[in-house]
mmCIF file of C-alpha atoms and ligand atoms in Angstrom:
data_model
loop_
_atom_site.group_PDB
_atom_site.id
_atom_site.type_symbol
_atom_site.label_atom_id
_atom_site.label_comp_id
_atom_site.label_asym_id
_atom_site.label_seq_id
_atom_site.Cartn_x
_atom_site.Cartn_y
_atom_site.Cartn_z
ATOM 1 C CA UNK A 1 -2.000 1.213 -3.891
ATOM 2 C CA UNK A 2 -5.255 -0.572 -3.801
ATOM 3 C CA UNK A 3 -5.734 -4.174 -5.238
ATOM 4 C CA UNK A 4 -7.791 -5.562 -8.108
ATOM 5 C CA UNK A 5 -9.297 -8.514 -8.638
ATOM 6 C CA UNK A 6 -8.465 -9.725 -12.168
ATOM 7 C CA UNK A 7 -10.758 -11.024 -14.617
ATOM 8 C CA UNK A 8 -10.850 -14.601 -15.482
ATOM 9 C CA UNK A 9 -8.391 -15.854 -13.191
ATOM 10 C CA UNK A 10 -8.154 -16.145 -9.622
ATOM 11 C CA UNK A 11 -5.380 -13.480 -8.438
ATOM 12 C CA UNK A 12 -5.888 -10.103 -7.175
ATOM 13 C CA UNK A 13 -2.949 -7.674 -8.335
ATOM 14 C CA UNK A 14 -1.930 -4.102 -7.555
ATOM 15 C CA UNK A 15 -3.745 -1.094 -9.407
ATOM 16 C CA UNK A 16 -0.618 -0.323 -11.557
ATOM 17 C CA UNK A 17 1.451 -2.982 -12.957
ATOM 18 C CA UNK A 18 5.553 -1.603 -12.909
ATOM 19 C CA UNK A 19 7.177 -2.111 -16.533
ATOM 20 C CA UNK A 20 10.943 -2.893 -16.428
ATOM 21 C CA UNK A 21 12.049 -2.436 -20.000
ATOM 22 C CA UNK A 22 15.096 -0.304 -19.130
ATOM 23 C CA UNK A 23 16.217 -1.952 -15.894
ATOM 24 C CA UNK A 24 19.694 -2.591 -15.628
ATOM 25 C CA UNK A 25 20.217 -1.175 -19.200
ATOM 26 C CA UNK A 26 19.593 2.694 -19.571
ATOM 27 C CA UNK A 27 18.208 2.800 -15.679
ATOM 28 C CA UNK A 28 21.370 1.188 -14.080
ATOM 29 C CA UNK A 29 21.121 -1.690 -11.371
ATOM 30 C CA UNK A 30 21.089 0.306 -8.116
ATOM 31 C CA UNK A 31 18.806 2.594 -9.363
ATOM 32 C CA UNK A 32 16.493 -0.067 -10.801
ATOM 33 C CA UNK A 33 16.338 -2.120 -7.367
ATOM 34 C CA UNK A 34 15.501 1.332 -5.714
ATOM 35 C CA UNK A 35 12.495 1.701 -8.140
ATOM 36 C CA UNK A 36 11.518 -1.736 -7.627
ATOM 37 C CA UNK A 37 11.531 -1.210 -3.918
ATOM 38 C CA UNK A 38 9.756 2.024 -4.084
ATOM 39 C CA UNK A 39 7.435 0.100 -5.643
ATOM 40 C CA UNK A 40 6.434 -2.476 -3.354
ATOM 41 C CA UNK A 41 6.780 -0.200 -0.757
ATOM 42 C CA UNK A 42 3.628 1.505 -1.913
ATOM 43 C CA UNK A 43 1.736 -1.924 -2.005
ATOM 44 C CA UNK A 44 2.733 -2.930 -6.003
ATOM 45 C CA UNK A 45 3.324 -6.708 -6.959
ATOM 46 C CA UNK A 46 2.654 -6.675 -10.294
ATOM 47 C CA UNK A 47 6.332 -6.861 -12.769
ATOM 48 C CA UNK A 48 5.909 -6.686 -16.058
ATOM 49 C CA UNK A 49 9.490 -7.491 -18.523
ATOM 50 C CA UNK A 50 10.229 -9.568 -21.746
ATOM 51 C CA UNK A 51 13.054 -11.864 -22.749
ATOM 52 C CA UNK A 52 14.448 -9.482 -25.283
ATOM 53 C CA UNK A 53 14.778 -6.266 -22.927
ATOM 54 C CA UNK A 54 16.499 -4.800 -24.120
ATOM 55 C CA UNK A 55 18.231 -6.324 -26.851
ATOM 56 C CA UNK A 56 17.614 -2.862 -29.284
ATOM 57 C CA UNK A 57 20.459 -0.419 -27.502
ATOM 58 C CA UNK A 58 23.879 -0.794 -27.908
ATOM 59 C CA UNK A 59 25.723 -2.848 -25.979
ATOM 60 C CA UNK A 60 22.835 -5.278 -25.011
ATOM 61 C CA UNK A 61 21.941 -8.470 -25.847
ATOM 62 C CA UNK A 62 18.523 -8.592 -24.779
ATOM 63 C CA UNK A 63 17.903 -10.675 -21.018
ATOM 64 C CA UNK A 64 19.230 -7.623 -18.744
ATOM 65 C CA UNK A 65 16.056 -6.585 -17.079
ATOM 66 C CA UNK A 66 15.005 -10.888 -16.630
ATOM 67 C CA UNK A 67 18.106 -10.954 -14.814
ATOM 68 C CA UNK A 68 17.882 -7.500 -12.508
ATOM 69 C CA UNK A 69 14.695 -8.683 -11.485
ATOM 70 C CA UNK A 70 15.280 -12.831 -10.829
ATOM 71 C CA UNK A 71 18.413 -11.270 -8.527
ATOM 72 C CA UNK A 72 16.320 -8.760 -6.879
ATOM 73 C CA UNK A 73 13.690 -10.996 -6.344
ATOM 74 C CA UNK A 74 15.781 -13.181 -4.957
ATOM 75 C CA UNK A 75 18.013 -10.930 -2.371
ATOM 76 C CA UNK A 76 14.469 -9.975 -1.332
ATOM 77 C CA UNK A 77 12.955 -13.297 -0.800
ATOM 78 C CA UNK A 78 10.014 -11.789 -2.204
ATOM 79 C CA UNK A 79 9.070 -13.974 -5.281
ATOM 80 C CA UNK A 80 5.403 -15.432 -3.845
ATOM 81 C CA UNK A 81 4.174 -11.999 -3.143
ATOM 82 C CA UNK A 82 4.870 -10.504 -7.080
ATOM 83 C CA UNK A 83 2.620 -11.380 -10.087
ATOM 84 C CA UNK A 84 5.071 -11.387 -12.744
ATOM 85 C CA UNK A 85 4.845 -10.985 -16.313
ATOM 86 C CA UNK A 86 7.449 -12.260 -19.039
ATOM 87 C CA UNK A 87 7.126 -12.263 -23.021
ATOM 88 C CA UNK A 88 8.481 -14.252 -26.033
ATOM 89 C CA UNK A 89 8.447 -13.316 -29.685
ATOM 90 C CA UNK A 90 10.500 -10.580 -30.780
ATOM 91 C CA UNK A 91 14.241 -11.096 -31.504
ATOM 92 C CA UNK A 92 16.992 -10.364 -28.990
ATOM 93 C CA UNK A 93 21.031 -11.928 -29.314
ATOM 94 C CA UNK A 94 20.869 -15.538 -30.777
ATOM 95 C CA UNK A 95 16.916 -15.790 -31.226
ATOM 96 C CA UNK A 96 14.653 -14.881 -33.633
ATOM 97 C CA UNK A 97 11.724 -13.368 -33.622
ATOM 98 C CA UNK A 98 8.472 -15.784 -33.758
ATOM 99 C CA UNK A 99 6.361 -17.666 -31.352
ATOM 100 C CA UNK A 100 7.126 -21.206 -33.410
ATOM 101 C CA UNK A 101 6.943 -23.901 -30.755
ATOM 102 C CA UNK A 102 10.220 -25.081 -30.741
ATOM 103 C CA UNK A 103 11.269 -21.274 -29.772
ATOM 104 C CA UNK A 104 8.391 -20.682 -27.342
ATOM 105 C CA UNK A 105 9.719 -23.866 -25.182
ATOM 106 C CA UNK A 106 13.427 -22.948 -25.026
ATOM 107 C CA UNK A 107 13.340 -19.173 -24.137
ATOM 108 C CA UNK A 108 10.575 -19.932 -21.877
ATOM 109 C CA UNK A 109 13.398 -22.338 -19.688
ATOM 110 C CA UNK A 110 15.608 -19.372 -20.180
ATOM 111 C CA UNK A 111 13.441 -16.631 -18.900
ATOM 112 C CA UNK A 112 12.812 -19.001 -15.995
ATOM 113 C CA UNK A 113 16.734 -19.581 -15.447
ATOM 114 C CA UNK A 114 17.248 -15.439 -15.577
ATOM 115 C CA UNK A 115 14.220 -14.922 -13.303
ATOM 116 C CA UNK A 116 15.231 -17.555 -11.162
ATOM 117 C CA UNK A 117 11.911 -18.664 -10.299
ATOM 118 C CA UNK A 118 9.795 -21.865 -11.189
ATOM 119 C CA UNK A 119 6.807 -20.656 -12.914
ATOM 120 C CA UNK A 120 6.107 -17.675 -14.810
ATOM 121 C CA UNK A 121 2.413 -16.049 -13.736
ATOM 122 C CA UNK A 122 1.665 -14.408 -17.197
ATOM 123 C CA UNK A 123 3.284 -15.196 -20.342
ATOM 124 C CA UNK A 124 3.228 -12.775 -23.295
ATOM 125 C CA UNK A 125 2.916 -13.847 -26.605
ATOM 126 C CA UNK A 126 4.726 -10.158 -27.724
ATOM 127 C CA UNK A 127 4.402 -9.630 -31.064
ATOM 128 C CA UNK A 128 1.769 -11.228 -33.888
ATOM 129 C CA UNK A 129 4.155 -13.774 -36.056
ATOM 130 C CA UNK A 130 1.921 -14.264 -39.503
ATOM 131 C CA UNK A 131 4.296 -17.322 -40.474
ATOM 132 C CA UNK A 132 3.704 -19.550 -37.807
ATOM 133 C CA UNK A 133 -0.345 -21.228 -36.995
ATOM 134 C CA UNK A 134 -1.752 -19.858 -33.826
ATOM 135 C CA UNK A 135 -2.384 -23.410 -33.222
ATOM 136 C CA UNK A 136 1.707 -24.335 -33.076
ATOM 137 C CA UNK A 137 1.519 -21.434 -30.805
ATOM 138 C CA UNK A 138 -0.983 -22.327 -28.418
ATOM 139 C CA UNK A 139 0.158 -25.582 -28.400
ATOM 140 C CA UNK A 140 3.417 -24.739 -27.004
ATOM 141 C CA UNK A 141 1.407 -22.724 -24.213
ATOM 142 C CA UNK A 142 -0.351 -25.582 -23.488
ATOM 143 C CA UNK A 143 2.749 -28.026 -22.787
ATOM 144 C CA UNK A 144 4.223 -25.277 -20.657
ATOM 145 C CA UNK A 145 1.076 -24.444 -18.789
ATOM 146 C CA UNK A 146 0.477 -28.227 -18.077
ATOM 147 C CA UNK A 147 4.193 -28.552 -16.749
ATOM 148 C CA UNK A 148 3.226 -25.669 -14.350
ATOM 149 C CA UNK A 149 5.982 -23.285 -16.291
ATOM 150 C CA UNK A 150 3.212 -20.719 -16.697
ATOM 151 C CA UNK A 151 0.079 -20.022 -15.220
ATOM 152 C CA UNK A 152 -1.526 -17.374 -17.452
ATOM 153 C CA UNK A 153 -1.050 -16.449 -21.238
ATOM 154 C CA UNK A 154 -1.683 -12.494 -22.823
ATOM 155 C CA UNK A 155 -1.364 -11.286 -26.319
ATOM 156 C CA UNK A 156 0.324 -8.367 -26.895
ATOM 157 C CA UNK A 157 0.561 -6.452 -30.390
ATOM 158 C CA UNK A 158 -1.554 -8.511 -32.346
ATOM 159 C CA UNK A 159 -4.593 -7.540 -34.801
ATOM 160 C CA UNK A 160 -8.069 -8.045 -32.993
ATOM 161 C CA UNK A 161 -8.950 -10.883 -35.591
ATOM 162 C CA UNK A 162 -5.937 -12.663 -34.777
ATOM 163 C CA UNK A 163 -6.578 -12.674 -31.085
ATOM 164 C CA UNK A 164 -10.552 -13.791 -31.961
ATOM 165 C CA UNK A 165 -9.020 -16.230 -34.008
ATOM 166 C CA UNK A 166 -6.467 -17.616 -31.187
ATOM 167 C CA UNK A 167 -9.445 -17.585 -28.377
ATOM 168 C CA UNK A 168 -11.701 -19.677 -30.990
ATOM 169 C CA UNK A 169 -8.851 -22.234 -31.302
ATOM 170 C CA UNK A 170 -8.135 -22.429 -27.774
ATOM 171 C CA UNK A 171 -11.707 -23.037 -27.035
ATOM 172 C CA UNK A 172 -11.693 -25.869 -30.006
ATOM 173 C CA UNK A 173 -8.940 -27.266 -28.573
ATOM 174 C CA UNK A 174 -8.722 -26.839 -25.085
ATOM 175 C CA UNK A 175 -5.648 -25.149 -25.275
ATOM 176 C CA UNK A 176 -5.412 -21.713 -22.694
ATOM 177 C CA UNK A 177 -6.857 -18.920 -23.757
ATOM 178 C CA UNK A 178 -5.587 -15.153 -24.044
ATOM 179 C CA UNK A 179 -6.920 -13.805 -21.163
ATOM 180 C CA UNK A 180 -4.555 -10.515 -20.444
ATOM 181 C CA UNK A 181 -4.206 -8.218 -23.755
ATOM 182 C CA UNK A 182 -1.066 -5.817 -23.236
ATOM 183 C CA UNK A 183 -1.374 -3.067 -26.140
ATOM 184 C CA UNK A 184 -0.325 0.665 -26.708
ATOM 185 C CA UNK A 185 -3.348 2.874 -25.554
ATOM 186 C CA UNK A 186 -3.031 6.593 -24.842
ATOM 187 C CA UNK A 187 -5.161 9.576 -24.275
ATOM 188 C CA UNK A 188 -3.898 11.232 -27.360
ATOM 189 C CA UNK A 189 -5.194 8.998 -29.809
ATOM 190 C CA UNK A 190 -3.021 8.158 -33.415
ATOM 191 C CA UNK A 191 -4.640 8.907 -36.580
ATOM 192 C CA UNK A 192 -6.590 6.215 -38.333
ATOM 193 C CA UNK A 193 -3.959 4.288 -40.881
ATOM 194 C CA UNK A 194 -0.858 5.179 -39.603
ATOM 195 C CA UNK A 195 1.967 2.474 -39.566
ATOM 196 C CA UNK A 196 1.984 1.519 -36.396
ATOM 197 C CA UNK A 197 -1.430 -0.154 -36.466
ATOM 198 C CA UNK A 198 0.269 -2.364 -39.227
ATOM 199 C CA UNK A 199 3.032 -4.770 -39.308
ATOM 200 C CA UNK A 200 6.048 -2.345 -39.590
ATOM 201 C CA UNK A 201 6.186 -1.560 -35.998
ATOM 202 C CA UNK A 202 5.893 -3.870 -33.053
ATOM 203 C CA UNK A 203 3.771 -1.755 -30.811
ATOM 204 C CA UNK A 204 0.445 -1.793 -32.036
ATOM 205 C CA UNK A 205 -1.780 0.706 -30.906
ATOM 206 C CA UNK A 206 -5.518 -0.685 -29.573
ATOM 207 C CA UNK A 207 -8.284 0.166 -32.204
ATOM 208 C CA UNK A 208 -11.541 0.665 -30.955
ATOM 209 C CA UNK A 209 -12.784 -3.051 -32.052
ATOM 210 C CA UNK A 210 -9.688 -4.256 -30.220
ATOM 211 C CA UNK A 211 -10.979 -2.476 -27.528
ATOM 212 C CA UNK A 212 -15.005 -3.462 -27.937
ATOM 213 C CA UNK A 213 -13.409 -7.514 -28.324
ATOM 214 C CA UNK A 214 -11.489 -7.322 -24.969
ATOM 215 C CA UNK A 215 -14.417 -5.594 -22.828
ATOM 216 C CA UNK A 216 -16.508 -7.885 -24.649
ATOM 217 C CA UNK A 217 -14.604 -10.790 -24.011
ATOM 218 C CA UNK A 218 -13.761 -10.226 -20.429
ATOM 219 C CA UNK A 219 -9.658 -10.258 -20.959
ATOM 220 C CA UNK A 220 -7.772 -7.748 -18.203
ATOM 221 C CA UNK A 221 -6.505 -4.839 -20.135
ATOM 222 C CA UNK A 222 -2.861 -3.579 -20.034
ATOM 223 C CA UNK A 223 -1.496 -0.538 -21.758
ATOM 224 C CA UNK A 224 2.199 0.862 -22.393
ATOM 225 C CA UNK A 225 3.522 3.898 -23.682
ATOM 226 C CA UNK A 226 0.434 5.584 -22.091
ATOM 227 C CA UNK A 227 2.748 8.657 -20.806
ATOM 228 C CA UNK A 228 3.947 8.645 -24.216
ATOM 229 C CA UNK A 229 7.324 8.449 -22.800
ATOM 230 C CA UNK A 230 6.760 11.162 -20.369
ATOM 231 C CA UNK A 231 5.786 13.973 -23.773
ATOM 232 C CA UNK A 232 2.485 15.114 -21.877
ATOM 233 C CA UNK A 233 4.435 16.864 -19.234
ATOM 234 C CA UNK A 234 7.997 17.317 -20.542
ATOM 235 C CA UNK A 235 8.295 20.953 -22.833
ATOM 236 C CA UNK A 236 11.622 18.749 -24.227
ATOM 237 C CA UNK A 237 9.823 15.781 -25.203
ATOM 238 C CA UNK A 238 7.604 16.124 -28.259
ATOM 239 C CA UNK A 239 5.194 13.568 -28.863
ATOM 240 C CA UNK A 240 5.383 10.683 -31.414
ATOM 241 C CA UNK A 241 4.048 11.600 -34.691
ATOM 242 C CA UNK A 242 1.800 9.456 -35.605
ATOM 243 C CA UNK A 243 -0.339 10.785 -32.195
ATOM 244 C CA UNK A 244 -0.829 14.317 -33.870
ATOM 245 C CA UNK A 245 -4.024 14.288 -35.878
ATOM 246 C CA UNK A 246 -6.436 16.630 -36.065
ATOM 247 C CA UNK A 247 -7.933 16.164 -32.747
ATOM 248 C CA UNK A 248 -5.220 16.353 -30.796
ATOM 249 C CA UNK A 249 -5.400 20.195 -29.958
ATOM 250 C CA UNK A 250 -8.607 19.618 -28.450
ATOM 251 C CA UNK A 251 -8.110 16.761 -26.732
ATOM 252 C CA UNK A 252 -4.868 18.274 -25.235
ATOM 253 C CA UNK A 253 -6.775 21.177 -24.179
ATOM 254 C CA UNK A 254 -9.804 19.345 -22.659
ATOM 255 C CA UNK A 255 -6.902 17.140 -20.865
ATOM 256 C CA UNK A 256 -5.616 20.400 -19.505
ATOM 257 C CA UNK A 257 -8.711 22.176 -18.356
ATOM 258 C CA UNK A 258 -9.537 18.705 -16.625
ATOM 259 C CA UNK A 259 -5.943 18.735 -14.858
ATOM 260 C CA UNK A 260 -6.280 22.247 -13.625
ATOM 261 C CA UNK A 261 -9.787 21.177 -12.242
ATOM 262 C CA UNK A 262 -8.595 18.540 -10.398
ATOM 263 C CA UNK A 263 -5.040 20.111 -9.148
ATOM 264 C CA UNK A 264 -3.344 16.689 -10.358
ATOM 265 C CA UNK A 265 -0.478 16.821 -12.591
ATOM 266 C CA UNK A 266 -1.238 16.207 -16.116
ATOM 267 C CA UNK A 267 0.047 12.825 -16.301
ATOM 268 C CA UNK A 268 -1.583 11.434 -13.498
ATOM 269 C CA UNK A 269 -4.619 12.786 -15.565
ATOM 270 C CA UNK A 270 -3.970 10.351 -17.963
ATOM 271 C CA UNK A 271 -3.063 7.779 -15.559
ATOM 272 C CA UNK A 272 -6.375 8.037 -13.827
ATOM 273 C CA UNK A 273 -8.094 8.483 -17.018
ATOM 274 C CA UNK A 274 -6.677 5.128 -18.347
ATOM 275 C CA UNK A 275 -8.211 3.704 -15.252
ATOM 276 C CA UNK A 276 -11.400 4.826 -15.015
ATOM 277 C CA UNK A 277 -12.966 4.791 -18.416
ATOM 278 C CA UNK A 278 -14.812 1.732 -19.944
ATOM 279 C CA UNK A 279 -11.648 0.094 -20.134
ATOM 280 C CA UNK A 280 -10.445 0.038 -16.511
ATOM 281 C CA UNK A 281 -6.878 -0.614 -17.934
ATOM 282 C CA UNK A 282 -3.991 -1.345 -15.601
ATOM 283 C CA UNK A 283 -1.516 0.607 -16.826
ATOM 284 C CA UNK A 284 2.084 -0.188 -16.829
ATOM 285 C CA UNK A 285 3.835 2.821 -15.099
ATOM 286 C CA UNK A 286 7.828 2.915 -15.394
ATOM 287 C CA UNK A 287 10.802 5.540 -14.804
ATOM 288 C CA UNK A 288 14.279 6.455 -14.277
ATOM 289 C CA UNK A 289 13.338 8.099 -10.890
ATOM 290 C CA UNK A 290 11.632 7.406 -7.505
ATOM 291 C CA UNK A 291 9.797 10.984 -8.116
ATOM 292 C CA UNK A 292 8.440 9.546 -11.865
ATOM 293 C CA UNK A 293 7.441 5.870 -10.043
ATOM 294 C CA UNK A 294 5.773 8.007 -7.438
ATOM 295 C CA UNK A 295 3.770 10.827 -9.270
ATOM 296 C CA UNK A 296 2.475 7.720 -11.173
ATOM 297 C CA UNK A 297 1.389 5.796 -8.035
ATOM 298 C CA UNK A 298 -0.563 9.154 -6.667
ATOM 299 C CA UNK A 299 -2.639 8.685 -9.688
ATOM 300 C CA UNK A 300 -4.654 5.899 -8.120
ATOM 301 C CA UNK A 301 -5.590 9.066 -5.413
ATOM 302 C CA UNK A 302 -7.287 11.025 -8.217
ATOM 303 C CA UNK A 303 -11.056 10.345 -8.631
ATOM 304 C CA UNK A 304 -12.360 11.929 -12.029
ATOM 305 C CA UNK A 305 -15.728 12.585 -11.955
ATOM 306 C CA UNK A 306 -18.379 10.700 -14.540
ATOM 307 C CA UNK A 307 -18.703 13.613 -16.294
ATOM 308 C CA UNK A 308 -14.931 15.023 -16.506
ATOM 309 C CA UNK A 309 -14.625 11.272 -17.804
ATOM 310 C CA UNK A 310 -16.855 12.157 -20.668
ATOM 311 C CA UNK A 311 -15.645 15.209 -21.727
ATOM 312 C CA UNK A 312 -12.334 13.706 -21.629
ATOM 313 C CA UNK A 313 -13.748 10.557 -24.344
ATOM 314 C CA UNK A 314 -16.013 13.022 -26.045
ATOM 315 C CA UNK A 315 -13.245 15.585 -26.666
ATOM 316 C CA UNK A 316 -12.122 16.113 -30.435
ATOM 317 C CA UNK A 317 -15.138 13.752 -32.168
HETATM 318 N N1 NAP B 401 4.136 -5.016 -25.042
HETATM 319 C C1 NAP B 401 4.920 -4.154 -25.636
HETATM 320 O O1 NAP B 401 5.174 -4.232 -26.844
HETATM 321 C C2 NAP B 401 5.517 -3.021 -24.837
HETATM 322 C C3 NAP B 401 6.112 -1.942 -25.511
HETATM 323 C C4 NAP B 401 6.653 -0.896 -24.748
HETATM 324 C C5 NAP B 401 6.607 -0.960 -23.357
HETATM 325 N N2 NAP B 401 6.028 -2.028 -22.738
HETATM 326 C C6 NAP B 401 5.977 -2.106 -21.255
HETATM 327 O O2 NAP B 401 5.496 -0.877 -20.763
HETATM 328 C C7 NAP B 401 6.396 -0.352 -19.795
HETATM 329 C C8 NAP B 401 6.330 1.146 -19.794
HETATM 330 O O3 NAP B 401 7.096 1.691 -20.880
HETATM 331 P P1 NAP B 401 6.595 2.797 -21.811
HETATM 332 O O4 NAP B 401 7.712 3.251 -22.666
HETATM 333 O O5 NAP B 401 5.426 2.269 -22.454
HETATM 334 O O6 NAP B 401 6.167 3.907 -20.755
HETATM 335 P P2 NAP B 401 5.769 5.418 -20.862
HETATM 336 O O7 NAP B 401 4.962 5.633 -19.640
HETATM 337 O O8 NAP B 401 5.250 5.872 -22.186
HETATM 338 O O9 NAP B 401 7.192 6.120 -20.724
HETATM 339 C C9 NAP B 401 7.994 5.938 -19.622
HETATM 340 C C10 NAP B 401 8.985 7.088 -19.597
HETATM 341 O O10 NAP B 401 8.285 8.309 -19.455
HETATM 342 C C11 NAP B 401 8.959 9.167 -18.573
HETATM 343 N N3 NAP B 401 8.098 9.353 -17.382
HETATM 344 C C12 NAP B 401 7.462 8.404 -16.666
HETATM 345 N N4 NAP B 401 6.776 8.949 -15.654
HETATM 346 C C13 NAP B 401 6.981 10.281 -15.747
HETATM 347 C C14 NAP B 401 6.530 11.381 -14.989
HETATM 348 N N5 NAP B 401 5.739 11.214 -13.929
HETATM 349 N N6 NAP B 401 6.939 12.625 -15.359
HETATM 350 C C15 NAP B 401 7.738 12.804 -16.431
HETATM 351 N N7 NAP B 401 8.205 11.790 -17.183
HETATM 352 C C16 NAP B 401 7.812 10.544 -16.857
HETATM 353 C C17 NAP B 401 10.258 8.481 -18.211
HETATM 354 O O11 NAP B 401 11.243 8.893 -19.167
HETATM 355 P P3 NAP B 401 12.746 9.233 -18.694
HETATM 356 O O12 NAP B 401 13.204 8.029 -17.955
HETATM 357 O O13 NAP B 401 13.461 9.465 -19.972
HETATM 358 O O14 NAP B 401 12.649 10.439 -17.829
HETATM 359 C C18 NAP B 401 9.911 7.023 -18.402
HETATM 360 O O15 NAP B 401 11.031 6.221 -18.650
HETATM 361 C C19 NAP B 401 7.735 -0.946 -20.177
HETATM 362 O O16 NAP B 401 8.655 -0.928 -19.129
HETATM 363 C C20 NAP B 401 7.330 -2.325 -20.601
HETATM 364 O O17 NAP B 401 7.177 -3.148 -19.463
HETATM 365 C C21 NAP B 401 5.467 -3.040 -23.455
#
């Protein structure tokens, strides 16, 4: 996998970033280390969890993946080659959601202590918390940035005006500034209004002035869910709601005349796709299986032409 140089900072990273969520939860331990070695093996350093993975299923608490990976990290001695990416914010056993301060500073020390490391390289704010001031919020970046606990900060799920907002205080104050933006971004796109894009859910979709702010404001681009949990190629899997509008027929068959052209699987389509338009995301790829983690990877092998690219963004308008 070739490497990037990122925007704004001084670190080079691997195209694809590998998300974690289900490590040592729903993808057990021996499985996830396999993944994670898979990984490497195919030149990736760039891990991207949260505190509170994955705190939502049964049986968890929130903390599981932190842990896999600070273990495997460590059995591998392989923590100075890996750009690693941790978040705070949303609620998980014995914390609340918010990014007050007070809670910023103490789960930041505990995602540390489960990731046995010393620094975190990029830390998420995860989820947009309305009662608390940006400021508070940046402030308690700042503290931990200036005691070397993190080097980078990202927003993820947060309206573009807040993120403005945030950079214009950071610049005020010399406090750090967002410069990674982690948000839900697929081919299929969701129809304008849906809940999603407001409060009710944490994963926010990117809106097009999202989108226009973060090229415009030179932040590195991440997006999730951008297999929509695996629905473009899986007959089982239908795909969430809110992503049927009335362009998706076309765009689904544009994305399929493109695939057959190319003789890539449909999802590294989108892969590719995500990495090649105007946005030059890096996408976080993740699995339950080597084969998954590797179709993904192949995706950095498929070169879509300028104009498949355009027929791909023009289809369905
Ligand atoms: N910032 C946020 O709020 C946020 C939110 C969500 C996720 N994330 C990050 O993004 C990462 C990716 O998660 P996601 O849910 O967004 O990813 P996704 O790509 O939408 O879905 C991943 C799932 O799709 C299936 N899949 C993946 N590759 C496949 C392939 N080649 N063929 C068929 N199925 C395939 C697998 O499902 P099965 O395992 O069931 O087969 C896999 O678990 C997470 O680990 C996390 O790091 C961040």
């Amino acid at each position: 996998m070739e490497q990037i140089k990122l925007k704004n900072v001084d670190e080079t990273v691997s195209r694809m970033a590998l998300g974690t969520m289900y490590f040592h939860t729903l993808v057990e331990s021996k499985k996830s280390k396999e993944i994670l070695d898979f990984y490497v093996d195919q030149g990736g350093n760039f891990i991207d969890t949260a505190n509170m993975y994955v705190s939502w299923i049964k049986g968890f608490e929130g903390g599981e993946s932190e842990r896999l990976i600070g273990e495997w990290m460590a059995d591998r001695k392989i923590r100075d080659q890996m750009f690693l990416s941790t978040k705070v914010g949303l609620p998980m056993k014995d914390v609340p959601a918010g990014l007050k301060k007070d809670l910023i500073i103490r789960e930041c020390e505990n995602s540390l202590r489960r990731l046995k490391v010393d620094t975190i390289d990029l830390y998420f704010a995860h989820r947009e918390d309305n009662e608390t001031d940006l400021e508070e919020t940046l402030e308690a970046f700042d503290i931990l940035q200036r005691q070397g606990k993190i080097k980078y900060i990202g927003v993820s799920n947060h309206r573009s005006f807040r993120v403005a907002e945030a950079n214009t205080i950071s610049h005020l104050k010399g406090y750090p500034r967002f410069t990674f933006a982690q948000y839900r971004y697929s081919y299929l796109r969701p129809k304008p209004g849906t809940p999603f894009e407001s409060l009710d859910d944490t994963r926010m979709h990117a809106t097009e002035d999202l989108l226009d702010y973060i090229n415009q404001n030179d932040m590195n681009f991440m997006c999730y869910q951008t297999l929509l949990s695996g629905a473009y190629s899986n007959g089982d899997r239908s795909f969430p709601p809110e992503y049927i509008g009335p362009d998706s027929d076309e765009r689904l068959k544009v994305l399929r005349e493109v695939t057959e052209e190319t003789g890539a699987t449909i999802n590294q389509v989108v892969l590719a796709w995500s990495m090649q338009n105007k946005m030059k995301a890096v996408p976080l790829i993740s699995g339950s299986s080597i084969q998954q983690i590797k179709e993904n990877i192949e995706a950095c092998q498929i070169e879509l032409s300028p104009e498949q690219i355009q027929r791909l963004n023009l289809a369905g308008n």
